[in-house]
Amino acid sequence: MIGTYEIVSIVLSILVLVGIKLMSSPKTAVQGNRIGAMAMLAAVIVVLAYNGIIDVPLLWLAIFVGGVIGYIMAMRVKMIQMPQMVALLNGLGGGASALVALVEIFERYKQMTLFGRLTGQLALAVGAVTFSGSLIAAAKLDRRISQRPIILKNHGLISNAVLLIIILLIITASVANISGIGFIAIITAFLALAYGVLFAIRVGGADMPITISLLNSFSGLAGAICGFTIEDPLLVAVGAIVGASGLILTQIMCGAMNRSLVDILSGSQLNPGINKKEATPQEKVIDVEKTPVTAKKSPAKSPAEILKTAKKVVIVPGYGMAIAQAQSQVKALYDTLESQGKEVKFAIHPVAGRMPGHMNVLLAEVDVPYDKLCEMDAINPEFSETDVAIVVGACDVINPAANTAEGTPIYGMPVLKVEEAKNVIVCNLDTKPGYSGVKNSLYELPNVHLLLGNAADTVKELVESIKQ
Amino acid sequence: MKEMFLIIIFIVASLLGYRVIKEVPSLLHTPLMSGTNAISGVTILGSLVSTAYAVSSGSKFLGFIAIVLATINLVGGFVVTDRMLKMFKS
C-alpha cells in the first residue's frame, strides 16, 4: 500500500513543514519560503514522471501560461495591495481545485467509490465557494465594490437554503448511481459559487482579515479533499497543512477582534450603521460633529515640545496610515526621533490593516527594522512608562471604550493601551468613529493631542516641527 | 485501506501543520499567509493528472484552465512572499 510515491509524498510534505517552520523568524523566512517553493516544484516533477505524463505538451503549455501570469502579477503588485492579491490568488487556488473535481466527476464518476464521489462533490463545492468568495473579497479590498457590508433581504435565510440544497445534492450524487451526474455537478458548482458570493458580500472592510484567513483555510481544505478524490497523499497532506494555517490565523483574528467565527459567518454584529445607533447607549455621545474637539483642549505644551523632551516614544499605526500612504513620513518620524537619542518602538495590533500582519509588511517596506515592531501583548505593559504614544490612522484598536462600553461591537476586544502613555498625539483624518461605529473615548482625554488631517501631511509637519 | 491511509495522512498533517504554524509570530503573518496560499496551489498535482488522462475535450479544456489557475497561485504566491520577506531587515 505504501509505495514509492507515498514515501516521496511524505518526504515532500515534511519539507513543506520545514519551510513553514523556518518562517517563524525573519532571519530564516526567505529560505523557508524558497524551500516550500522547491518542494512544490519537486512535487510537480515527481507527479509528471510517476504518471508518465512528463511529455504531454498541453500540460507544459498550461504551466508556462500560468507561470508567466503569476510572475508578472507578483512583481507588479504594490505592498498596499497585498490583501487583495492574496485574496485573488487564494480564489484561483480554490477555483483550480473545483475544476479538478469537476473533471474527475465528468470522467470517472462511474468507476468511483462512494468515498471518491462524496469527496469529489465536496471538493467541487468547497473550491467553488473559495473561488467566488475570494474574488468578492478581493474586489472589496480593491474598492471595486463597496467595502460596506451588502445585506440582502432575508440574507441569512437565502444562504442557509442554498447551503442546504448543496448538501442534499452532494449526498444524492454520492449515494445514487445516477446518469445525469454531470448536470448535478454543474448545478452544485453554481450554487456553491452563489454561496461564496452571499457569504463574502456581507462582510465589511475591517472584518476582512478574518474572511481572508478563513478563505485561505478553505483553499487548503479544497485541495486536501481533492486529494482524497484522486487518492493523492501529497495533495491531502499539503492541503491539510494550509487548511490548518488558515484556521490558526482565523482564530487569532477572531480573538483579536473579540468576535466568534459564527458571528462573522452569519453576519450578525456586522452592521456598524445599525450598531452605532442601537448599541452605544453607554457612550452617551456628545455628537462628534458638533464638539469642537481640537479647540476644546489647549494643553500647556505643543506636540513638538512634548516630543522634544520625550525619552520613550511608541508609534501606533493603523489602516489609516496605509490609506494616506504615510509610511515614509512615519519612517522619517522614526528616524528623526531615533537620531535625537529617543527610544522608539512600534505597537502593532493584530487586526490593524486589512489582513493579518499587514502593518508589519508596510513598515518593513520603508525599512523600519523589524525588531522595533512589537506585538500587542509585548508592548501593552510598556505604555505606562512611555512618554509619548503617536497614533497614525488607527481608531478602533486604540479605543479605551473597548474595556468599558458594554453592548458595543468592540466591547471586550483587546486594544492597545495608548491612553496609559503620559501623552498621546493622534494623527488621524478626523474624529469620526472607526469601522466599529463606536465613538473613540480616547479623544476626550486631557493628555491627548489631536492633529487632524491627512496623516501624510500631519506626520510630515510633526517631523518638521521637532527638527527645529 | 487506501482511504484510511489518506484520512490518517490528513489528520497527521493537520496536527503537525497546526503546531508548526502556531510558532510563527504575528510579525510575519502576511508572508505566512501568502506563502501557505502559494502552497495551496498544490492542487496543480491533481490538475496535471486529471488533464493528462481526460478523454473528452471539454474535460481537457477545464483541466487546462485548472493548471493555469493553480500555477498562477503557486508562482504568484511564492514570488510575492519572497518579495515581502526580503524587506524584513533588522
Coordinates of C-alpha atoms in Angstrom, one line a residue:
Chain A
M1 CA 0.0 0.0 0.0
I2 CA 2.8 2.4 0.9
G3 CA 4.8 2.6 -2.3
T4 CA 7.5 4.9 -3.7
Y5 CA 5.0 7.7 -4.4
E6 CA 3.7 7.6 -0.8
I7 CA 7.2 7.9 0.6
V8 CA 8.1 10.7 -1.7
S9 CA 4.9 12.4 -0.7
I10 CA 5.7 12.2 3.0
V11 CA 9.2 13.5 2.4
L12 CA 8.0 16.5 0.4
S13 CA 5.3 17.2 3.0
I14 CA 7.9 17.3 5.7
L15 CA 9.9 19.6 3.5
V16 CA 6.9 21.9 3.3
L17 CA 6.6 21.8 7.1
V18 CA 10.3 22.6 7.5
G19 CA 9.8 25.6 5.2
I20 CA 7.0 26.9 7.3
K21 CA 9.0 26.3 10.4
L22 CA 11.7 28.5 9.1
M23 CA 9.1 31.2 8.5
S24 CA 8.9 31.7 12.3
S25 CA 11.9 34.1 12.2
P26 CA 12.5 36.9 9.7
K27 CA 16.1 35.7 9.5
T28 CA 15.3 32.4 8.0
A29 CA 11.9 33.1 6.5
V30 CA 13.2 33.9 2.9
Q31 CA 14.9 30.5 2.9
G32 CA 11.8 28.8 4.3
N33 CA 9.6 30.2 1.5
R34 CA 12.1 29.0 -1.1
I35 CA 12.2 25.5 0.4
G36 CA 8.4 25.5 0.1
A37 CA 8.7 26.5 -3.5
M38 CA 11.3 23.9 -4.2
A39 CA 9.2 21.2 -2.6
M40 CA 6.3 22.2 -4.8
L41 CA 8.5 22.1 -7.9
A42 CA 9.8 18.7 -7.0
A43 CA 6.3 17.5 -6.4
V44 CA 5.2 18.6 -9.8
I45 CA 8.1 16.9 -11.5
V46 CA 7.6 13.7 -9.4
V47 CA 3.9 13.6 -10.3
L48 CA 4.6 14.1 -14.0
A49 CA 7.3 11.5 -14.0
Y50 CA 5.4 9.0 -11.8
N51 CA 2.3 9.1 -14.0
G52 CA 4.3 9.0 -17.2
I53 CA 2.9 12.3 -18.4
I54 CA 6.0 14.4 -18.4
D55 CA 6.0 14.6 -22.2
V56 CA 2.4 15.9 -22.6
P57 CA 2.8 19.4 -24.3
L58 CA -0.6 20.6 -23.2
L59 CA 0.5 20.4 -19.5
W60 CA 3.7 22.4 -20.1
L61 CA 1.8 25.0 -22.1
A62 CA -0.6 25.5 -19.2
I63 CA 2.2 25.7 -16.7
F64 CA 4.0 28.2 -18.9
V65 CA 1.0 30.4 -19.3
G66 CA 0.2 30.3 -15.5
G67 CA 3.8 30.8 -14.5
V68 CA 4.2 33.9 -16.7
I69 CA 0.9 35.5 -15.5
G70 CA 1.7 34.6 -11.8
Y71 CA 5.2 36.1 -12.0
I72 CA 4.0 39.3 -13.7
M73 CA 1.3 39.7 -11.1
A74 CA 3.6 39.1 -8.2
M75 CA 6.2 41.6 -9.5
R76 CA 3.8 44.4 -10.2
V77 CA 1.7 44.3 -7.1
K78 CA 2.3 47.0 -4.5
M79 CA 2.6 46.2 -0.9
I80 CA -0.5 48.2 0.0
Q81 CA -2.4 45.9 -2.4
M82 CA -1.2 42.7 -0.7
P83 CA -4.6 41.8 0.9
Q84 CA -6.4 41.8 -2.4
M85 CA -3.5 40.0 -4.1
V86 CA -3.6 37.2 -1.5
A87 CA -7.4 37.0 -1.8
L88 CA -7.2 36.8 -5.5
L89 CA -4.5 34.1 -5.6
N90 CA -6.5 32.2 -2.9
G91 CA -9.5 32.3 -5.1
L92 CA -7.6 30.9 -8.1
G93 CA -6.3 28.0 -6.0
G94 CA -9.9 27.2 -4.9
G95 CA -11.1 27.5 -8.5
A96 CA -8.4 25.1 -9.6
S97 CA -9.5 22.5 -7.0
A98 CA -13.1 22.9 -8.1
L99 CA -12.2 22.3 -11.7
V100 CA -10.1 19.3 -10.9
A101 CA -13.0 17.8 -9.0
L102 CA -15.4 18.6 -11.9
V103 CA -13.1 16.9 -14.4
E104 CA -12.9 13.9 -12.2
I105 CA -16.6 13.7 -11.8
F106 CA -17.1 14.1 -15.6
E107 CA -14.5 11.5 -16.4
R108 CA -14.6 8.8 -13.7
Y109 CA -17.9 9.0 -11.9
K110 CA -18.9 5.5 -12.9
Q111 CA -15.8 3.9 -11.5
M112 CA -15.7 6.0 -8.3
T113 CA -16.3 4.5 -4.9
L114 CA -18.7 6.2 -2.5
F115 CA -15.8 7.9 -0.9
G116 CA -14.5 9.2 -4.2
R117 CA -17.9 10.5 -5.2
L118 CA -18.5 12.2 -1.9
T119 CA -15.1 13.9 -1.7
G120 CA -15.3 14.8 -5.4
Q121 CA -18.6 16.7 -4.9
L122 CA -17.3 18.2 -1.7
A123 CA -14.1 19.4 -3.3
L124 CA -16.1 20.9 -6.0
A125 CA -18.3 22.8 -3.6
V126 CA -15.6 24.0 -1.2
G127 CA -13.4 25.0 -4.2
A128 CA -16.2 27.0 -5.8
V129 CA -17.1 28.7 -2.6
T130 CA -13.4 29.7 -2.1
F131 CA -13.3 30.9 -5.7
S132 CA -16.3 33.2 -5.6
G133 CA -15.9 34.3 -2.0
S134 CA -12.2 35.2 -2.6
L135 CA -13.0 37.2 -5.7
I136 CA -15.6 39.2 -3.9
A137 CA -13.2 39.8 -1.0
A138 CA -10.5 40.9 -3.5
A139 CA -12.9 43.2 -5.3
K140 CA -14.0 44.7 -1.9
L141 CA -10.4 45.2 -0.8
D142 CA -9.5 46.8 -4.1
R143 CA -12.6 49.0 -3.7
R144 CA -14.1 47.8 -6.9
I145 CA -17.2 47.2 -4.9
S146 CA -18.3 48.9 -1.7
Q147 CA -16.4 48.0 1.4
R148 CA -19.6 48.2 3.4
P149 CA -21.4 45.0 4.1
I150 CA -24.1 44.4 1.5
I151 CA -27.0 42.7 3.0
L152 CA -29.9 41.3 1.0
K153 CA -33.4 40.9 2.4
N154 CA -33.5 37.5 4.2
H155 CA -29.8 37.2 3.6
G156 CA -29.3 34.5 6.2
L157 CA -32.3 32.5 5.1
I158 CA -31.2 32.6 1.5
S159 CA -27.6 31.5 2.3
N160 CA -28.8 28.7 4.5
A161 CA -31.2 27.5 1.9
V162 CA -28.5 27.4 -0.7
L163 CA -26.2 25.6 1.6
L164 CA -28.8 23.0 2.4
I165 CA -29.5 22.4 -1.3
I166 CA -25.8 22.0 -1.9
I167 CA -25.5 19.4 0.8
L168 CA -28.5 17.5 -0.5
L169 CA -27.1 17.5 -4.0
I170 CA -23.8 16.2 -2.7
I171 CA -25.4 13.4 -0.8
T172 CA -27.7 12.5 -3.8
A173 CA -24.9 12.4 -6.3
S174 CA -22.7 10.3 -4.0
V175 CA -25.2 7.7 -2.9
A176 CA -27.3 7.2 -6.0
N177 CA -25.7 5.9 -9.2
I178 CA -27.4 8.4 -11.4
S179 CA -27.0 9.2 -15.1
G180 CA -27.3 12.9 -15.1
I181 CA -24.3 13.4 -12.8
G182 CA -22.6 16.0 -14.9
F183 CA -25.7 18.2 -14.8
I184 CA -26.0 17.8 -11.0
A185 CA -22.3 18.6 -10.6
I186 CA -22.7 21.8 -12.6
I187 CA -25.7 22.9 -10.5
T188 CA -23.7 22.1 -7.4
A189 CA -20.9 24.3 -8.7
F190 CA -23.2 27.2 -9.5
L191 CA -24.9 27.0 -6.1
A192 CA -21.6 26.9 -4.4
L193 CA -20.4 30.0 -6.4
A194 CA -23.6 31.7 -5.3
Y195 CA -23.0 30.7 -1.7
G196 CA -19.4 32.2 -1.8
V197 CA -20.8 35.5 -3.1
L198 CA -23.6 35.6 -0.4
F199 CA -21.0 34.8 2.3
A200 CA -18.5 37.4 1.2
I201 CA -20.6 40.4 0.2
R202 CA -21.9 40.9 3.7
V203 CA -18.5 41.2 5.3
G204 CA -17.3 44.7 5.9
G205 CA -13.9 46.2 5.5
A206 CA -12.4 45.7 8.9
D207 CA -13.7 42.1 9.1
M208 CA -11.7 41.3 6.0
P209 CA -8.6 39.9 7.9
I210 CA -10.9 37.2 9.3
T211 CA -12.6 36.5 6.0
I212 CA -9.3 36.2 4.1
S213 CA -7.9 33.9 6.8
L214 CA -10.9 31.7 6.6
L215 CA -10.9 31.6 2.8
N216 CA -7.2 30.7 3.0
S217 CA -8.1 27.8 5.1
F218 CA -10.8 26.8 2.7
S219 CA -8.4 26.8 -0.3
G220 CA -6.2 24.4 1.5
L221 CA -9.2 22.3 2.5
A222 CA -10.4 22.2 -1.1
G223 CA -7.0 20.9 -2.2
A224 CA -6.9 18.3 0.5
I225 CA -10.4 17.0 -0.3
C226 CA -9.5 17.0 -4.0
G227 CA -6.5 14.8 -2.9
F228 CA -9.0 12.3 -1.4
T229 CA -10.8 12.1 -4.7
I230 CA -7.8 11.4 -6.8
E231 CA -6.1 9.4 -4.0
D232 CA -3.0 11.6 -3.8
P233 CA -1.4 11.6 -0.4
L234 CA 0.8 14.6 -1.2
L235 CA -2.2 16.7 -2.1
V236 CA -4.0 15.6 1.1
A237 CA -1.1 16.4 3.3
V238 CA -0.2 19.7 1.9
G239 CA -3.8 20.8 1.6
A240 CA -4.3 19.9 5.3
I241 CA -1.3 22.0 6.3
V242 CA -2.6 25.0 4.5
G243 CA -6.1 24.4 6.0
A244 CA -4.6 24.3 9.5
S245 CA -2.6 27.5 8.8
G246 CA -5.7 29.4 7.7
L247 CA -7.6 28.1 10.7
I248 CA -5.0 29.4 13.2
L249 CA -4.9 32.8 11.6
T250 CA -8.7 32.9 11.6
Q251 CA -8.7 32.0 15.3
I252 CA -6.1 34.7 16.1
M253 CA -8.0 37.3 14.1
C254 CA -11.3 36.4 15.8
G255 CA -9.6 36.6 19.2
A256 CA -8.1 40.0 18.4
M257 CA -11.5 41.4 17.4
N258 CA -13.4 39.6 20.1
R259 CA -15.7 38.0 17.5
S260 CA -16.7 34.5 17.1
L261 CA -16.5 32.8 13.8
V262 CA -20.2 32.2 13.8
D263 CA -20.8 35.9 14.1
I264 CA -18.7 36.6 11.0
L265 CA -20.3 33.8 9.0
S266 CA -23.8 34.6 10.0
G267 CA -23.2 38.3 9.5
S268 CA -24.5 39.2 12.9
Q269 CA -22.9 42.2 14.6
L270 CA -21.8 43.2 11.2
N271 CA -23.8 46.2 10.5
P272 CA -22.0 49.1 12.0
G273 CA -24.6 51.6 10.7
I274 CA -27.2 50.0 12.9
N275 CA -24.9 49.2 15.8
K276 CA -23.9 52.8 16.0
K277 CA -27.4 53.8 16.9
E278 CA -28.6 50.8 18.8
A279 CA -25.6 49.7 20.7
T280 CA -23.9 52.7 22.1
P281 CA -26.1 53.8 24.9
Q282 CA -23.1 53.7 27.3
E283 CA -21.3 56.1 25.3
K284 CA -23.8 58.9 25.8
V285 CA -22.0 60.5 22.9
I286 CA -21.9 64.2 22.5
D287 CA -22.3 64.3 18.8
V288 CA -18.8 64.2 17.4
E289 CA -19.5 66.6 14.6
K290 CA -20.6 69.3 17.0
T291 CA -17.9 69.0 19.5
P292 CA -15.0 71.4 18.7
V293 CA -12.6 68.7 19.8
T294 CA -9.4 70.4 18.6
A295 CA -10.3 73.7 20.1
K296 CA -11.6 72.1 23.3
K297 CA -8.4 71.4 25.0
S298 CA -5.4 73.5 24.6
P299 CA -2.8 71.7 26.6
A300 CA 0.1 73.6 28.0
K301 CA 2.6 72.2 25.6
S302 CA 2.5 71.7 21.9
P303 CA 3.1 68.2 20.4
A304 CA 6.5 69.3 19.2
E305 CA 7.5 70.4 22.7
I306 CA 6.3 67.2 24.2
L307 CA 8.2 65.1 21.7
K308 CA 11.4 67.1 22.2
T309 CA 11.5 66.2 25.9
A310 CA 10.3 62.7 25.5
K311 CA 12.6 59.8 26.1
K312 CA 10.4 56.9 25.0
V313 CA 8.0 57.1 22.1
V314 CA 5.7 54.4 20.8
I315 CA 4.1 54.8 17.3
V316 CA 0.8 53.1 16.7
P317 CA 0.0 52.7 13.0
G318 CA -3.4 51.7 11.6
Y319 CA -5.1 51.2 8.3
G320 CA -5.4 55.0 8.0
M321 CA -1.7 55.2 7.6
A322 CA -1.9 52.8 4.7
I323 CA -4.8 54.8 3.1
A324 CA -2.9 58.1 3.5
Q325 CA 0.3 56.4 2.2
A326 CA 2.1 57.9 5.2
Q327 CA 4.6 55.1 5.7
S328 CA 7.6 57.1 4.5
Q329 CA 6.6 60.0 6.7
V330 CA 6.2 57.7 9.6
K331 CA 9.7 56.3 8.9
A332 CA 11.0 59.9 8.8
L333 CA 9.4 60.5 12.1
Y334 CA 11.0 57.3 13.5
D335 CA 14.5 58.3 12.1
T336 CA 14.2 61.8 13.5
L337 CA 13.2 60.7 17.0
E338 CA 15.8 58.0 16.9
S339 CA 18.6 60.4 15.9
Q340 CA 17.6 62.5 18.8
G341 CA 18.5 59.6 21.1
K342 CA 15.0 58.6 22.0
E343 CA 13.8 55.0 22.3
V344 CA 11.2 54.4 19.6
K345 CA 9.0 51.4 19.1
F346 CA 6.0 50.5 17.0
A347 CA 2.9 48.9 18.5
I348 CA 1.1 46.6 16.1
H349 CA -2.4 45.5 16.8
P350 CA -3.1 42.0 15.3
V351 CA -6.1 43.3 13.2
A352 CA -4.6 46.7 12.2
G353 CA -4.9 46.8 8.5
R354 CA -6.8 44.5 6.1
M355 CA -5.0 41.3 6.6
P356 CA -3.0 39.6 9.4
G357 CA 0.4 41.3 9.7
H358 CA -0.4 43.9 7.1
M359 CA 1.2 46.8 9.1
N360 CA 4.5 44.9 9.5
V361 CA 4.8 44.5 5.8
L362 CA 4.1 48.1 5.1
L363 CA 6.6 49.3 7.6
A364 CA 9.2 46.8 6.6
E365 CA 8.9 48.1 3.0
V366 CA 10.0 51.6 4.2
D367 CA 12.9 50.0 6.1
V368 CA 11.7 50.1 9.7
P369 CA 13.8 47.4 11.4
Y370 CA 11.5 44.5 12.3
D371 CA 12.8 44.2 15.8
K372 CA 11.1 47.6 16.5
L373 CA 7.7 46.2 15.5
C374 CA 6.1 45.0 18.7
E375 CA 3.1 42.7 19.1
M376 CA 0.2 43.9 21.3
D377 CA 0.9 41.7 24.3
A378 CA 4.5 42.7 24.4
I379 CA 4.0 46.4 24.1
N380 CA 0.9 46.9 26.2
P381 CA 2.8 46.8 29.6
E382 CA 5.2 49.4 28.3
F383 CA 2.7 52.2 27.6
S384 CA 2.6 53.3 31.2
E385 CA 6.3 54.1 31.0
T386 CA 6.0 55.7 27.6
D387 CA 6.3 59.5 27.3
V388 CA 4.5 59.9 24.0
A389 CA 2.3 57.5 22.0
I390 CA 1.8 58.6 18.5
V391 CA -1.3 57.2 16.8
V392 CA -1.2 57.3 13.0
G393 CA -4.5 56.4 11.3
A394 CA -5.7 53.9 14.0
C395 CA -9.1 54.2 15.8
D396 CA -10.9 51.1 17.0
V397 CA -7.7 49.3 18.0
I398 CA -6.8 52.0 20.5
N399 CA -10.3 52.9 21.7
P400 CA -10.4 52.6 25.5
A401 CA -14.2 52.2 25.2
A402 CA -13.5 48.6 24.3
N403 CA -12.9 48.0 28.0
T404 CA -16.0 49.8 29.3
A405 CA -18.6 50.3 26.6
E406 CA -20.7 47.2 27.2
G407 CA -23.0 46.3 24.3
T408 CA -20.9 47.9 21.6
P409 CA -19.3 45.9 18.9
I410 CA -15.8 46.4 20.2
Y411 CA -16.6 45.7 23.9
G412 CA -14.1 43.1 25.1
M413 CA -11.9 43.5 22.1
P414 CA -8.2 43.6 23.3
V415 CA -6.9 47.1 22.5
L416 CA -3.5 48.9 22.6
K417 CA -3.5 50.9 25.9
V418 CA -2.2 54.1 24.4
E419 CA -4.1 56.1 27.0
E420 CA -1.7 55.0 29.6
A421 CA 1.1 56.9 28.0
K422 CA 2.0 60.2 29.5
N423 CA 1.0 62.0 26.3
V424 CA -0.8 60.8 23.2
I425 CA -0.6 62.5 19.8
V426 CA -3.3 61.4 17.3
C427 CA -2.6 61.9 13.6
N428 CA -6.0 60.8 12.3
L429 CA -8.0 62.1 9.4
D430 CA -10.9 63.1 11.7
T431 CA -12.6 62.2 15.0
K432 CA -15.3 60.1 13.4
P433 CA -15.6 56.6 14.8
G434 CA -13.7 53.8 13.2
Y435 CA -15.2 50.8 11.4
S436 CA -17.0 49.6 14.5
G437 CA -19.0 52.8 14.6
V438 CA -18.1 53.3 18.3
K439 CA -17.0 56.8 19.3
N440 CA -13.4 56.9 20.4
S441 CA -13.3 57.9 24.0
L442 CA -9.6 58.4 23.8
Y443 CA -10.1 61.8 22.0
E444 CA -11.7 63.2 25.1
L445 CA -8.8 62.6 27.5
P446 CA -6.7 65.6 28.7
N447 CA -3.4 64.1 27.7
V448 CA -4.4 63.6 24.1
H449 CA -3.4 66.0 21.3
L450 CA -5.3 65.7 18.0
L451 CA -3.5 66.6 14.8
L452 CA -6.3 66.0 12.4
G453 CA -6.0 65.7 8.6
N454 CA -4.3 63.5 6.1
A455 CA -1.7 61.6 8.0
A456 CA 0.9 62.0 5.3
D457 CA 0.7 65.8 5.9
T458 CA 0.3 65.9 9.7
V459 CA 3.1 63.5 10.3
K460 CA 5.3 65.4 8.0
E461 CA 4.5 68.7 9.8
L462 CA 5.2 66.9 13.1
V463 CA 8.6 65.8 11.8
E464 CA 9.4 69.4 10.6
S465 CA 8.4 70.8 14.0
I466 CA 10.6 68.6 16.1
K467 CA 13.6 69.1 13.8
Q468 CA 13.7 72.8 14.6
Chain B
M1 CA -7.5 0.7 3.1
K2 CA -6.3 3.4 0.8
E3 CA -9.0 5.7 2.1
M4 CA -8.0 5.1 5.7
F5 CA -4.4 5.8 4.8
L6 CA -5.4 9.2 3.2
I7 CA -7.6 10.1 6.2
I8 CA -4.7 9.4 8.6
I9 CA -2.4 11.5 6.4
F10 CA -4.9 14.3 6.6
I11 CA -5.2 14.2 10.4
V12 CA -1.4 13.9 11.0
A13 CA -0.6 16.7 8.5
S14 CA -3.3 19.0 10.1
L15 CA -1.9 18.4 13.6
L16 CA 1.7 18.9 12.6
G17 CA 0.8 21.9 10.5
Y18 CA -1.1 23.4 13.4
R19 CA 1.9 23.0 15.7
V20 CA 4.4 24.5 13.3
I21 CA 2.3 27.4 12.2
K22 CA 1.3 28.3 15.7
E23 CA 5.0 29.3 16.3
V24 CA 5.0 31.9 13.5
P25 CA 5.0 35.4 15.1
S26 CA 2.3 37.9 14.0
L27 CA 5.1 40.0 12.6
L28 CA 5.2 37.5 9.7
H29 CA 1.6 36.7 9.3
T30 CA 1.1 38.3 6.0
P31 CA 4.0 36.5 4.3
L32 CA 2.9 33.3 6.1
M33 CA -0.5 33.7 4.6
S34 CA 0.8 34.4 1.1
G35 CA 3.3 31.6 1.5
T36 CA 0.8 29.0 2.6
N37 CA -1.5 30.4 0.0
A38 CA 1.1 29.6 -2.6
I39 CA 1.4 26.1 -1.3
S40 CA -2.3 25.6 -1.7
G41 CA -1.6 25.7 -5.4
V42 CA -0.5 22.1 -4.7
T43 CA -3.8 21.3 -6.3
I44 CA -1.8 21.6 -9.5
L45 CA -0.8 18.0 -8.9
G46 CA -4.4 16.9 -9.3
S47 CA -5.0 19.1 -12.3
L48 CA -2.0 17.7 -14.1
V49 CA -3.0 14.1 -13.7
S50 CA -6.7 14.7 -14.5
T51 CA -5.9 16.7 -17.5
A52 CA -3.5 14.3 -19.0
Y53 CA -5.9 11.4 -18.6
A54 CA -9.1 13.2 -19.5
V55 CA -10.8 11.8 -22.6
S56 CA -13.3 14.4 -23.6
S57 CA -12.0 17.7 -25.0
G58 CA -14.3 19.5 -22.6
S59 CA -12.6 18.0 -19.6
K60 CA -9.2 18.6 -21.2
F61 CA -10.1 22.3 -21.5
L62 CA -11.3 22.6 -17.9
G63 CA -8.2 20.8 -16.8
F64 CA -6.0 23.2 -18.8
I65 CA -7.7 26.1 -17.0
A66 CA -7.2 24.4 -13.7
I67 CA -3.4 24.0 -14.3
V68 CA -3.2 27.7 -15.4
L69 CA -5.0 28.9 -12.2
A70 CA -3.0 26.6 -9.9
T71 CA 0.3 27.7 -11.5
I72 CA -0.6 31.4 -11.1
N73 CA -1.4 30.6 -7.5
L74 CA 1.9 28.8 -6.9
V75 CA 4.2 31.1 -8.8
G76 CA 2.5 34.4 -7.9
G77 CA 2.3 33.3 -4.2
F78 CA 5.9 32.3 -3.8
V79 CA 7.3 35.3 -5.7
V80 CA 5.2 37.8 -3.8
T81 CA 6.2 36.2 -0.5
D82 CA 9.8 36.3 -1.5
R83 CA 9.5 40.0 -2.3
M84 CA 7.9 40.7 1.1
L85 CA 10.3 38.6 3.2
K86 CA 13.3 40.3 1.7
M87 CA 12.1 43.6 3.0
F88 CA 12.3 42.5 6.6
K89 CA 15.6 43.8 7.9
S90 CA 16.8 44.3 11.4

